[in-house]
Coordinates of N, CA and C in Angstrom, one line a residue:
M1 N 0.8 -1.2 0.0 CA 0.0 0.0 0.0 C 0.9 1.3 0.0
R2 N 2.0 1.3 0.8 CA 2.8 2.4 0.8 C 3.4 2.7 -0.5
K3 N 3.9 1.6 -1.2 CA 4.5 1.8 -2.5 C 3.4 2.3 -3.5
Y4 N 2.2 1.8 -3.4 CA 1.2 2.3 -4.3 C 0.9 3.8 -4.1
F5 N 0.8 4.1 -2.8 CA 0.5 5.5 -2.4 C 1.6 6.4 -2.9
S6 N 2.8 6.0 -2.7 CA 3.9 6.9 -3.2 C 3.9 7.1 -4.7
L7 N 3.6 6.0 -5.4 CA 3.5 6.0 -6.8 C 2.4 7.0 -7.3
V8 N 1.3 7.0 -6.7 CA 0.2 7.9 -7.0 C 0.6 9.3 -6.7
C9 N 1.3 9.5 -5.6 CA 1.7 10.9 -5.3 C 2.7 11.4 -6.3
L10 N 3.7 10.5 -6.7 CA 4.7 10.9 -7.7 C 4.1 11.2 -9.0
L11 N 3.0 10.5 -9.4 CA 2.4 10.8 -10.6 C 1.6 12.1 -10.6
G12 N 1.4 12.6 -9.4 CA 0.7 13.9 -9.3 C -0.8 13.7 -9.4
L13 N -1.4 12.6 -9.2 CA -2.8 12.3 -9.4 C -3.6 12.7 -8.2
L14 N -3.0 13.0 -7.0 CA -3.7 13.4 -5.9 C -2.8 14.2 -5.0
S15 N -3.4 15.1 -4.1 CA -2.6 15.9 -3.2 C -2.2 15.0 -2.0
C16 N -0.9 14.9 -1.7 CA -0.4 13.9 -0.7 C 0.2 14.6 0.5
G17 N 0.0 15.9 0.6 CA 0.5 16.7 1.8 C -0.1 16.2 3.1
S18 N 0.7 16.1 4.1 CA 0.2 15.7 5.4 C -0.3 16.9 6.2
H19 N 0.0 18.1 5.8 CA -0.5 19.3 6.5 C -1.3 20.1 5.5
K20 N -2.4 20.7 6.1 CA -3.2 21.6 5.2 C -2.5 22.9 5.1
P21 N -2.6 23.5 3.9 CA -2.0 24.8 3.6 C -2.8 25.9 4.4
S22 N -2.1 27.0 4.7 CA -2.7 28.2 5.2 C -3.5 28.9 4.2
S23 N -4.1 30.0 4.5 CA -5.0 30.7 3.6 C -4.2 31.3 2.4
D24 N -2.9 31.5 2.6 CA -2.1 32.0 1.4 C -1.4 30.8 0.7
G25 N -1.7 29.6 1.0 CA -1.2 28.4 0.3 C 0.0 27.8 0.8
W26 N 0.6 28.3 1.9 CA 1.9 27.8 2.4 C 1.6 26.7 3.4
I27 N 2.5 25.7 3.4 CA 2.5 24.5 4.3 C 3.7 24.6 5.1
D28 N 3.6 24.6 6.4 CA 4.8 24.5 7.3 C 5.2 23.0 7.4
L29 N 6.4 22.7 6.8 CA 6.9 21.3 6.8 C 7.5 21.0 8.2
F30 N 7.9 21.9 8.9 CA 8.5 21.7 10.2 C 7.7 22.4 11.3
N31 N 7.3 21.7 12.3 CA 6.4 22.2 13.3 C 7.1 23.0 14.4
G32 N 8.4 23.0 14.4 CA 9.1 23.8 15.4 C 9.3 23.1 16.7
K33 N 8.8 21.9 16.8 CA 8.8 21.1 18.1 C 9.5 19.8 18.1
N34 N 9.3 19.1 16.9 CA 9.9 17.7 16.9 C 10.0 17.3 15.4
L35 N 10.4 16.1 15.1 CA 10.6 15.6 13.8 C 9.5 14.8 13.3
D36 N 8.3 15.0 13.7 CA 7.1 14.4 13.2 C 7.0 14.7 11.7
N37 N 6.7 13.6 10.9 CA 6.5 13.7 9.4 C 7.9 13.8 8.7
W38 N 9.0 13.5 9.4 CA 10.3 13.4 8.8 C 10.9 12.0 9.1
T39 N 11.7 11.5 8.2 CA 12.4 10.2 8.3 C 13.9 10.4 8.0
V40 N 14.7 9.8 8.9 CA 16.1 9.8 8.8 C 16.7 8.6 8.0
K41 N 17.7 8.9 7.2 CA 18.5 7.8 6.6 C 20.0 8.2 6.6
I42 N 20.8 7.5 7.3 CA 22.2 7.7 7.5 C 23.0 6.6 6.9
H43 N 24.0 6.9 6.1 CA 24.9 5.9 5.5 C 25.4 4.9 6.6
H44 N 25.3 3.6 6.3 CA 25.7 2.5 7.2 C 24.6 2.1 8.2
Y45 N 23.4 2.8 8.1 CA 22.3 2.5 9.1 C 21.0 2.3 8.3
E46 N 20.1 1.6 8.9 CA 18.8 1.3 8.3 C 18.0 2.6 8.3
T47 N 17.1 2.7 7.4 CA 16.2 3.9 7.3 C 15.4 4.0 8.6
G48 N 15.4 5.2 9.2 CA 14.7 5.4 10.5 C 15.6 5.5 11.7
D49 N 16.9 5.0 11.5 CA 17.8 5.0 12.6 C 18.6 6.4 12.7
N50 N 18.2 7.2 13.6 CA 18.8 8.5 13.8 C 20.1 8.4 14.6
F51 N 21.1 7.7 14.0 CA 22.3 7.4 14.7 C 22.9 8.7 15.4
G52 N 23.3 8.6 16.7 CA 24.0 9.7 17.4 C 23.1 10.9 17.6
D53 N 21.8 10.7 17.4 CA 20.9 11.9 17.5 C 21.4 13.0 16.6
T54 N 21.7 12.6 15.4 CA 22.3 13.5 14.4 C 21.3 14.7 14.1
F55 N 20.1 14.3 13.9 CA 19.1 15.3 13.6 C 18.2 15.5 14.9
R56 N 18.1 16.7 15.4 CA 17.4 17.0 16.6 C 16.8 18.4 16.6
V57 N 15.8 18.6 17.5 CA 15.1 19.9 17.5 C 15.4 20.6 18.8
E58 N 15.8 21.9 18.7 CA 16.0 22.7 19.9 C 15.7 24.1 19.6
D59 N 14.9 24.8 20.4 CA 14.6 26.2 20.3 C 14.0 26.5 18.9
G60 N 13.1 25.6 18.4 CA 12.4 25.9 17.2 C 13.3 25.7 15.9
V61 N 14.4 25.0 16.1 CA 15.4 24.8 15.0 C 15.7 23.3 14.8
I62 N 15.8 22.9 13.6 CA 16.3 21.5 13.3 C 17.8 21.7 13.3
Q63 N 18.5 20.9 14.2 CA 19.9 21.0 14.3 C 20.5 19.7 13.8
V64 N 21.7 19.9 13.1 CA 22.5 18.7 12.7 C 23.8 18.8 13.6
R65 N 24.0 17.7 14.4 CA 25.1 17.7 15.3 C 25.8 16.4 15.3
Y66 N 27.1 16.4 15.8 CA 27.9 15.1 15.8 C 28.5 14.9 17.2
D67 N 28.1 15.5 18.2 CA 28.7 15.4 19.5 C 28.5 14.1 20.1
K68 N 27.6 13.2 19.6 CA 27.4 11.9 20.2 C 28.1 10.8 19.3
Y69 N 28.9 11.3 18.3 CA 29.6 10.3 17.5 C 30.9 9.9 18.2
E70 N 31.3 8.7 18.0 CA 32.6 8.2 18.5 C 33.4 7.7 17.4
G71 N 34.8 8.0 17.5 CA 35.7 7.5 16.5 C 35.6 8.4 15.2
D72 N 36.0 7.8 14.1 CA 36.0 8.6 12.8 C 34.6 8.9 12.4
F73 N 34.4 9.9 11.6 CA 33.1 10.2 11.0 C 32.6 9.0 10.1
N74 N 33.6 8.3 9.5 CA 33.3 7.1 8.7 C 32.2 7.3 7.7
Q75 N 32.2 8.4 7.0 CA 31.3 8.6 5.9 C 29.8 8.4 6.3
R76 N 29.5 8.9 7.5 CA 28.1 8.8 7.9 C 27.3 9.9 7.4
Y77 N 27.2 10.0 6.1 CA 26.4 11.0 5.4 C 24.9 10.8 5.7
G78 N 24.2 11.8 6.1 CA 22.8 11.6 6.5 C 21.9 12.6 5.8
H79 N 20.6 12.2 5.8 CA 19.6 13.0 5.2 C 18.3 12.8 6.0
L80 N 17.6 13.9 6.2 CA 16.3 13.9 6.9 C 15.2 14.3 5.9
Y81 N 14.4 13.3 5.6 CA 13.4 13.4 4.5 C 12.0 13.8 5.1
Y82 N 11.4 14.8 4.4 CA 10.0 15.0 4.6 C 9.2 13.9 4.0
D83 N 8.2 13.4 4.7 CA 7.5 12.1 4.3 C 6.5 12.2 3.1
T84 N 6.4 13.4 2.5 CA 5.5 13.6 1.4 C 6.3 14.0 0.2
P85 N 6.1 13.3 -1.0 CA 6.8 13.8 -2.2 C 6.0 14.9 -2.9
Y86 N 6.7 15.7 -3.6 CA 6.1 16.9 -4.3 C 6.6 17.0 -5.7
A87 N 5.9 17.6 -6.6 CA 6.3 17.7 -8.0 C 6.4 19.2 -8.4
N88 N 5.5 20.1 -8.0 CA 5.5 21.5 -8.5 C 5.4 22.3 -7.2
Y89 N 6.4 23.1 -6.9 CA 6.3 23.8 -5.6 C 7.3 24.9 -5.5
H90 N 7.1 25.8 -4.5 CA 8.0 26.8 -4.1 C 8.4 26.5 -2.6
L91 N 9.6 26.2 -2.3 CA 10.1 25.9 -1.0 C 11.0 27.0 -0.5
E92 N 10.8 27.3 0.8 CA 11.6 28.3 1.5 C 12.2 27.7 2.8
L93 N 13.4 28.1 3.1 CA 14.0 27.8 4.4 C 15.1 28.7 4.7
E94 N 15.5 28.7 6.0 CA 16.7 29.5 6.4 C 17.7 28.5 7.0
Y95 N 19.0 28.7 6.7 CA 20.0 27.9 7.3 C 21.2 28.7 7.8
R96 N 21.9 28.2 8.7 CA 23.2 28.8 9.2 C 24.2 27.7 9.6
F97 N 25.4 27.9 9.2 CA 26.5 27.0 9.7 C 26.9 27.4 11.1
V98 N 27.2 26.4 11.9 CA 27.6 26.7 13.3 C 28.6 25.7 13.7
G99 N 29.3 26.0 14.8 CA 30.1 25.0 15.5 C 31.3 24.6 14.7
E100 N 31.9 23.4 15.2 CA 33.2 22.9 14.6 C 32.9 21.8 13.6
W101 N 33.5 21.8 12.5 CA 33.5 20.8 11.5 C 34.1 19.5 12.0
E102 N 33.5 18.4 11.7 CA 34.1 17.1 12.0 C 35.3 16.8 11.2
S103 N 36.5 16.9 11.9 CA 37.8 16.9 11.1 C 38.1 15.5 10.4
T104 N 37.4 14.5 10.8 CA 37.6 13.2 10.1 C 36.7 13.0 8.9
A105 N 35.8 14.0 8.7 CA 35.0 13.9 7.5 C 35.8 14.4 6.3
P106 N 35.4 14.1 5.1 CA 36.2 14.6 3.9 C 36.3 16.1 3.9
S107 N 37.4 16.6 3.4 CA 37.7 18.1 3.5 C 36.6 18.9 2.8
Y108 N 36.0 18.3 1.7 CA 35.1 19.1 0.9 C 33.8 19.4 1.7
T109 N 33.6 18.7 2.9 CA 32.4 18.9 3.6 C 32.5 20.1 4.6
L110 N 33.6 20.7 4.7 CA 33.8 21.9 5.5 C 32.8 23.0 5.1
L111 N 32.0 23.5 6.0 CA 31.0 24.6 5.7 C 30.2 24.2 4.4
N112 N 29.7 23.0 4.4 CA 29.0 22.4 3.2 C 27.8 21.6 3.7
S113 N 26.7 21.9 3.1 CA 25.5 21.1 3.4 C 24.6 21.2 2.2
G114 N 23.3 20.9 2.4 CA 22.4 21.1 1.2 C 21.0 20.6 1.5
L115 N 20.2 20.8 0.4 CA 18.8 20.4 0.4 C 18.6 19.5 -0.8
M116 N 18.2 18.2 -0.6 CA 18.0 17.3 -1.7 C 16.5 17.4 -2.1
F117 N 16.3 17.3 -3.4 CA 14.9 17.2 -3.9 C 14.8 16.3 -5.1
H118 N 13.5 16.0 -5.4 CA 13.3 15.0 -6.5 C 14.0 13.7 -6.1
S119 N 14.1 13.4 -4.8 CA 14.9 12.3 -4.3 C 14.0 11.0 -4.3
Q120 N 14.7 9.9 -4.4 CA 14.1 8.6 -4.2 C 13.6 8.5 -2.8
D121 N 12.6 7.7 -2.5 CA 12.1 7.4 -1.2 C 13.2 6.8 -0.4
P122 N 13.5 7.3 0.9 CA 14.6 6.7 1.7 C 14.4 5.2 2.0
R123 N 13.1 4.8 1.9 CA 12.8 3.4 2.2 C 13.2 2.5 1.1
T124 N 13.7 3.1 -0.1 CA 14.2 2.3 -1.2 C 15.7 2.2 -1.2
M125 N 16.3 2.8 -0.2 CA 17.8 2.9 -0.1 C 18.4 1.7 0.7
P126 N 19.3 0.9 0.1 CA 20.0 -0.1 1.0 C 20.8 0.6 2.1
K127 N 21.1 -0.2 3.1 CA 21.8 0.3 4.2 C 23.1 1.0 3.8
E128 N 23.8 0.5 2.8 CA 25.1 1.0 2.5 C 25.1 1.9 1.3
Q129 N 24.0 2.4 0.9 CA 23.9 3.5 -0.1 C 24.3 4.8 0.5
D130 N 25.3 5.5 -0.1 CA 25.8 6.7 0.5 C 25.0 7.9 0.3
W131 N 24.6 8.2 -1.0 CA 23.8 9.4 -1.4 C 22.5 9.0 -2.0
P132 N 21.5 9.7 -1.8 CA 20.2 9.3 -2.5 C 20.3 9.8 -3.9
I133 N 19.6 9.1 -4.8 CA 19.5 9.5 -6.2 C 18.5 10.7 -6.1
S134 N 19.1 11.9 -6.5 CA 18.3 13.1 -6.2 C 19.1 14.3 -6.9
V135 N 18.5 15.5 -6.8 CA 19.2 16.7 -7.1 C 19.4 17.5 -5.9
E136 N 20.5 18.2 -5.8 CA 20.8 18.9 -4.5 C 21.0 20.4 -4.8
M137 N 20.3 21.2 -3.9 CA 20.6 22.6 -3.8 C 21.7 22.7 -2.7
Q138 N 22.9 23.0 -3.2 CA 24.0 22.9 -2.2 C 24.2 24.2 -1.5
F139 N 24.5 24.1 -0.2 CA 24.7 25.3 0.7 C 26.2 25.3 1.1
L140 N 26.9 26.4 0.8 CA 28.3 26.6 1.2 C 28.4 27.9 2.0
A141 N 29.5 28.0 2.7 CA 29.9 29.3 3.3 C 31.3 29.6 3.0
G142 N 31.7 30.9 3.1 CA 33.0 31.3 2.8 C 34.0 30.7 3.9
I143 N 35.2 30.3 3.4 CA 36.3 29.8 4.2 C 37.4 30.8 4.4
E144 N 37.9 31.3 3.3 CA 39.0 32.3 3.3 C 38.4 33.7 2.9
P145 N 38.7 34.7 3.7 CA 38.3 36.1 3.4 C 38.7 36.5 2.0
G146 N 37.8 37.0 1.2 CA 38.1 37.5 -0.1 C 38.1 36.5 -1.2
K147 N 37.9 35.2 -0.8 CA 37.9 34.1 -1.8 C 36.5 33.7 -2.0
P148 N 35.9 33.9 -3.2 CA 34.5 33.6 -3.4 C 34.2 32.1 -3.3
R149 N 33.0 31.9 -2.6 CA 32.5 30.5 -2.5 C 31.0 30.6 -2.5
P150 N 30.4 30.6 -3.7 CA 28.9 30.8 -3.8 C 28.1 29.7 -3.1
T151 N 26.9 30.0 -2.8 CA 26.0 29.1 -2.2 C 24.8 29.0 -3.1
G152 N 23.9 28.0 -2.9 CA 22.8 27.8 -3.8 C 23.2 27.1 -5.1
N153 N 24.2 26.3 -5.0 CA 24.7 25.6 -6.2 C 23.9 24.4 -6.5
M154 N 24.1 23.8 -7.7 CA 23.4 22.5 -8.0 C 24.4 21.4 -8.0
C155 N 24.1 20.3 -7.3 CA 24.9 19.1 -7.4 C 24.0 17.9 -7.8
S156 N 24.5 16.8 -8.3 CA 23.7 15.8 -9.0 C 24.1 14.4 -8.6
P157 N 23.8 13.9 -7.4 CA 24.1 12.5 -7.1 C 23.1 11.6 -7.8
G158 N 23.7 10.8 -8.8 CA 22.8 9.9 -9.6 C 21.9 10.5 -10.5
T159 N 22.1 11.8 -10.9 CA 21.2 12.5 -11.8 C 22.0 13.3 -12.8
D160 N 21.2 13.9 -13.8 CA 21.7 14.8 -14.8 C 20.8 16.0 -14.9
V161 N 21.3 17.1 -15.3 CA 20.4 18.3 -15.6 C 20.9 18.9 -16.9
V162 N 20.0 19.7 -17.5 CA 20.4 20.5 -18.6 C 20.6 21.9 -18.2
F163 N 21.8 22.5 -18.5 CA 22.2 23.8 -18.2 C 22.6 24.6 -19.4
E164 N 22.1 25.8 -19.6 CA 22.4 26.6 -20.8 C 22.2 25.8 -22.1
G165 N 21.1 25.0 -22.1 CA 20.7 24.3 -23.3 C 21.3 23.0 -23.6
K166 N 22.2 22.5 -22.7 CA 22.7 21.1 -23.0 C 23.0 20.4 -21.7
K167 N 23.0 19.1 -21.8 CA 23.2 18.3 -20.6 C 24.6 18.6 -20.1
D168 N 24.7 18.9 -18.8 CA 26.0 19.4 -18.3 C 26.7 18.2 -17.6
P169 N 27.9 17.9 -17.9 CA 28.6 16.7 -17.3 C 29.1 17.0 -15.9
R170 N 29.1 18.2 -15.4 CA 29.7 18.5 -14.1 C 28.7 17.9 -13.0
H171 N 29.4 17.5 -11.9 CA 28.6 17.0 -10.8 C 28.0 18.2 -10.1
C172 N 28.7 19.4 -10.0 CA 28.2 20.6 -9.4 C 28.3 21.8 -10.3
I173 N 27.3 22.6 -10.3 CA 27.3 23.8 -11.1 C 27.2 25.0 -10.1
N174 N 28.1 25.9 -10.1 CA 28.1 27.0 -9.2 C 27.0 28.0 -9.6
S175 N 26.5 28.7 -8.6 CA 25.5 29.7 -8.7 C 26.2 31.1 -8.8
S176 N 25.4 32.1 -9.0 CA 26.0 33.5 -9.1 C 25.9 34.2 -7.7
S177 N 25.7 33.5 -6.6 CA 25.4 34.1 -5.4 C 26.6 34.8 -4.8
E178 N 26.4 35.7 -3.8 CA 27.5 36.2 -3.0 C 28.0 35.1 -2.1
T179 N 29.2 35.4 -1.5 CA 29.7 34.5 -0.5 C 29.3 35.0 0.9
Y180 N 28.8 34.0 1.7 CA 28.4 34.4 3.1 C 29.3 33.7 4.1
Y181 N 29.7 34.5 5.1 CA 30.7 34.1 6.1 C 30.0 34.0 7.4
G182 N 30.6 33.2 8.3 CA 30.2 33.1 9.7 C 28.9 32.4 9.9
E183 N 28.3 32.7 11.1 CA 27.1 32.0 11.5 C 25.8 32.8 11.3
Q184 N 25.7 33.5 10.1 CA 24.6 34.2 9.8 C 23.5 33.4 9.1
W185 N 22.2 33.7 9.4 CA 21.1 33.0 8.7 C 21.1 33.4 7.2
V186 N 20.9 32.5 6.4 CA 20.8 32.7 4.9 C 19.4 32.1 4.5
K187 N 18.7 32.9 3.7 CA 17.4 32.4 3.2 C 17.6 31.7 1.8
A188 N 17.1 30.5 1.7 CA 17.2 29.8 0.4 C 15.8 29.5 -0.1
E189 N 15.6 29.6 -1.4 CA 14.3 29.3 -2.0 C 14.6 28.4 -3.2
L190 N 13.7 27.4 -3.4 CA 13.8 26.5 -4.5 C 12.4 26.5 -5.2
I191 N 12.4 26.7 -6.5 CA 11.1 26.7 -7.2 C 11.2 25.6 -8.3
V192 N 10.3 24.7 -8.2 CA 10.4 23.5 -9.0 C 9.2 23.3 -9.8
Y193 N 9.3 23.1 -11.1 CA 8.2 22.7 -12.0 C 8.6 21.3 -12.6
N194 N 8.2 20.3 -11.9 CA 8.4 18.9 -12.2 C 9.7 18.6 -12.9
D195 N 9.7 18.2 -14.2 CA 11.0 18.0 -14.9 C 11.3 19.0 -15.9
S196 N 10.7 20.2 -15.7 CA 11.1 21.3 -16.6 C 12.0 22.3 -16.0
L197 N 11.5 23.4 -15.4 CA 12.4 24.5 -14.9 C 12.6 24.4 -13.4
I198 N 13.9 24.5 -13.0 CA 14.3 24.6 -11.6 C 15.0 25.9 -11.3
T199 N 14.6 26.7 -10.3 CA 15.2 28.0 -10.0 C 15.7 27.9 -8.5
H200 N 16.9 28.4 -8.3 CA 17.5 28.6 -7.0 C 17.5 30.1 -6.7
K201 N 17.1 30.5 -5.5 CA 17.2 31.9 -5.0 C 17.9 31.9 -3.7
I202 N 18.7 32.9 -3.5 CA 19.4 33.1 -2.2 C 19.1 34.6 -1.7
N203 N 18.6 34.7 -0.5 CA 18.3 36.0 0.0 C 17.5 36.9 -1.0
G204 N 16.6 36.2 -1.7 CA 15.7 36.9 -2.6 C 16.2 37.1 -4.0
E205 N 17.4 36.7 -4.3 CA 18.0 36.9 -5.6 C 18.0 35.6 -6.4
T206 N 17.6 35.5 -7.6 CA 17.8 34.3 -8.5 C 19.3 34.1 -8.8
V207 N 19.8 33.0 -8.4 CA 21.2 32.7 -8.6 C 21.6 31.6 -9.5
L208 N 20.5 30.8 -9.9 CA 20.8 29.6 -10.8 C 19.5 29.1 -11.4
E209 N 19.5 28.8 -12.6 CA 18.3 28.1 -13.3 C 18.8 27.0 -14.2
Y210 N 18.1 25.9 -14.2 CA 18.4 24.8 -15.1 C 17.1 24.0 -15.4
T211 N 17.2 23.0 -16.3 CA 16.0 22.3 -16.7 C 16.3 20.8 -16.8
K212 N 15.2 20.1 -17.0 CA 15.2 18.7 -17.4 C 16.0 17.8 -16.5
P213 N 15.8 17.8 -15.2 CA 16.5 16.8 -14.3 C 16.0 15.4 -14.7
S214 N 17.0 14.5 -14.6 CA 16.7 13.1 -15.0 C 17.7 12.2 -14.2
I215 N 17.3 10.9 -14.1 CA 18.2 9.9 -13.5 C 19.4 9.7 -14.4
G216 N 20.6 9.6 -13.8 CA 21.8 9.4 -14.6 C 23.0 9.8 -13.8
G217 N 24.2 9.8 -14.5 CA 25.4 10.2 -13.8 C 25.9 9.3 -12.7
G218 N 26.9 9.8 -12.0 CA 27.5 8.9 -10.9 C 27.3 9.5 -9.6
V219 N 28.3 9.3 -8.7 CA 28.5 9.8 -7.3 C 27.7 8.9 -6.3
A220 N 26.4 8.7 -6.6 CA 25.6 7.8 -5.7 C 26.1 6.4 -5.9
N221 N 26.3 5.6 -4.8 CA 26.9 4.3 -4.8 C 26.1 3.3 -4.0
R222 N 26.2 2.0 -4.5 CA 25.6 0.9 -3.8 C 24.1 1.0 -3.7
F223 N 23.5 1.6 -4.7 CA 22.0 1.7 -4.8 C 21.4 0.4 -5.3
D224 N 20.1 0.3 -5.1 CA 19.4 -0.8 -5.8 C 19.3 -0.5 -7.3
P225 N 19.8 -1.4 -8.1 CA 19.8 -1.1 -9.6 C 18.4 -0.8 -10.1
K226 N 17.4 -1.3 -9.5 CA 16.0 -1.1 -10.0 C 15.6 0.4 -9.8
M227 N 16.3 1.1 -8.9 CA 16.0 2.5 -8.6 C 16.7 3.5 -9.5
K228 N 17.7 3.0 -10.3 CA 18.5 3.9 -11.1 C 18.4 3.5 -12.6
I229 N 17.3 3.9 -13.2 CA 17.1 3.7 -14.7 C 17.5 5.0 -15.4
D230 N 18.8 5.0 -15.9 CA 19.3 6.3 -16.5 C 18.4 6.8 -17.6
G231 N 18.2 8.1 -17.6 CA 17.4 8.7 -18.7 C 16.0 8.9 -18.2
T232 N 15.6 8.4 -17.1 CA 14.2 8.6 -16.6 C 14.0 10.0 -16.1
P233 N 13.1 10.8 -16.7 CA 12.8 12.1 -16.2 C 12.4 12.1 -14.7
L234 N 12.9 13.1 -14.0 CA 12.6 13.3 -12.6 C 11.5 14.3 -12.5
K235 N 10.3 13.9 -12.3 CA 9.1 14.7 -12.3 C 8.7 15.1 -10.9
A236 N 9.1 14.3 -9.9 CA 8.7 14.6 -8.5 C 9.6 13.8 -7.6
G237 N 9.4 13.9 -6.3 CA 10.2 13.2 -5.4 C 10.2 13.8 -4.0
F238 N 11.1 13.2 -3.1 CA 11.1 13.7 -1.7 C 12.1 14.8 -1.5
I239 N 11.9 15.5 -0.5 CA 12.8 16.6 -0.1 C 13.5 16.2 1.2
A240 N 14.8 16.5 1.3 CA 15.6 16.1 2.4 C 16.7 17.2 2.8
L241 N 16.9 17.3 4.1 CA 18.0 18.2 4.6 C 19.2 17.3 4.8
Q242 N 20.4 17.9 4.6 CA 21.6 17.0 4.5 C 22.5 17.2 5.8
S243 N 23.2 16.1 6.1 CA 24.2 16.1 7.1 C 25.4 15.4 6.5
E244 N 26.6 16.1 6.5 CA 27.7 15.4 5.9 C 29.0 15.9 6.6
G245 N 28.9 16.3 7.9 CA 30.2 16.6 8.7 C 30.3 18.0 9.2
Q246 N 29.4 18.9 8.8 CA 29.4 20.2 9.3 C 28.1 20.5 10.1
P247 N 28.2 20.9 11.4 CA 27.0 21.3 12.1 C 26.3 22.4 11.3
I248 N 25.0 22.3 11.3 CA 24.1 23.3 10.6 C 22.8 23.4 11.3
D249 N 22.1 24.5 11.2 CA 20.7 24.7 11.7 C 19.8 25.0 10.5
F250 N 18.6 24.6 10.6 CA 17.5 24.9 9.7 C 16.3 25.4 10.4
R251 N 15.6 26.3 9.8 CA 14.3 26.8 10.4 C 13.4 27.4 9.3
N252 N 12.2 27.7 9.7 CA 11.2 28.3 8.8 C 11.1 27.6 7.5
I253 N 10.9 26.2 7.6 CA 10.8 25.4 6.4 C 9.3 25.3 5.9
R254 N 9.0 25.9 4.8 CA 7.6 25.9 4.3 C 7.6 25.7 2.8
L255 N 6.4 25.3 2.3 CA 6.3 25.0 0.9 C 4.9 25.4 0.4
K256 N 4.9 25.9 -0.8 CA 3.6 26.2 -1.5 C 3.5 25.4 -2.8
E257 N 2.5 24.6 -2.9 CA 2.3 23.8 -4.2 C 1.9 24.8 -5.3
L258 N 2.5 24.5 -6.5 CA 2.2 25.4 -7.7 C 1.5 24.6 -8.7
N259 N 0.8 25.3 -9.6 CA 0.2 24.6 -10.8 C 1.3 24.2 -11.7
P260 N 1.2 23.0 -12.4 CA 2.2 22.6 -13.3 C 2.4 23.6 -14.4

């Protein structure tokens, strides 16, 4: 029944939101109190196992923390999935990088996190799959003063996109955003029209647009082959907050469904 329900949701044949929208059409995905309606999947662990209390809620914020980890980070990449898939929507959230980076995580994860979308259902991921087949709105912060490091970029684990009129072979495509330093809150917006136009906005400014997301490419590993049929258009999927070695906070996560 779950598989059938997810399929119907993905095909866009019925509204599958677990929360009713407000009068202006926005749905609060995070209730500010707990992780109800969210599911964790961390590399090396079964779906639903929130190892080390990685994702937690405090003071109305979803926190990503590693203070309960022991030993090496051991590629414990994690994702927190909202339990409803969406196809056409405008999503808003705020994020800020905080605390100390896990020094045993890969160096590229320093001041690095993201928002996955059009993702596979976490319940279809084997225990040892590292990244979900999805598209990522990547969040970065500046490391060296005066050295640009844009945020709101696109990365593509197990997927492809069309950028500037052609399929782009790069795993990540940089946005045109400013570089943000320190522990400041940054507002990110994602506007998705199924498998046509995707728009990234940072602090109200459009910083990246691309089209035609589809399954393909590399980076995602040890997935169930039935879930990766290259060339399949990505018309809908799950939304997830990322954990990959850098503490980060998320708040004010809301979504408005759009007409196709």
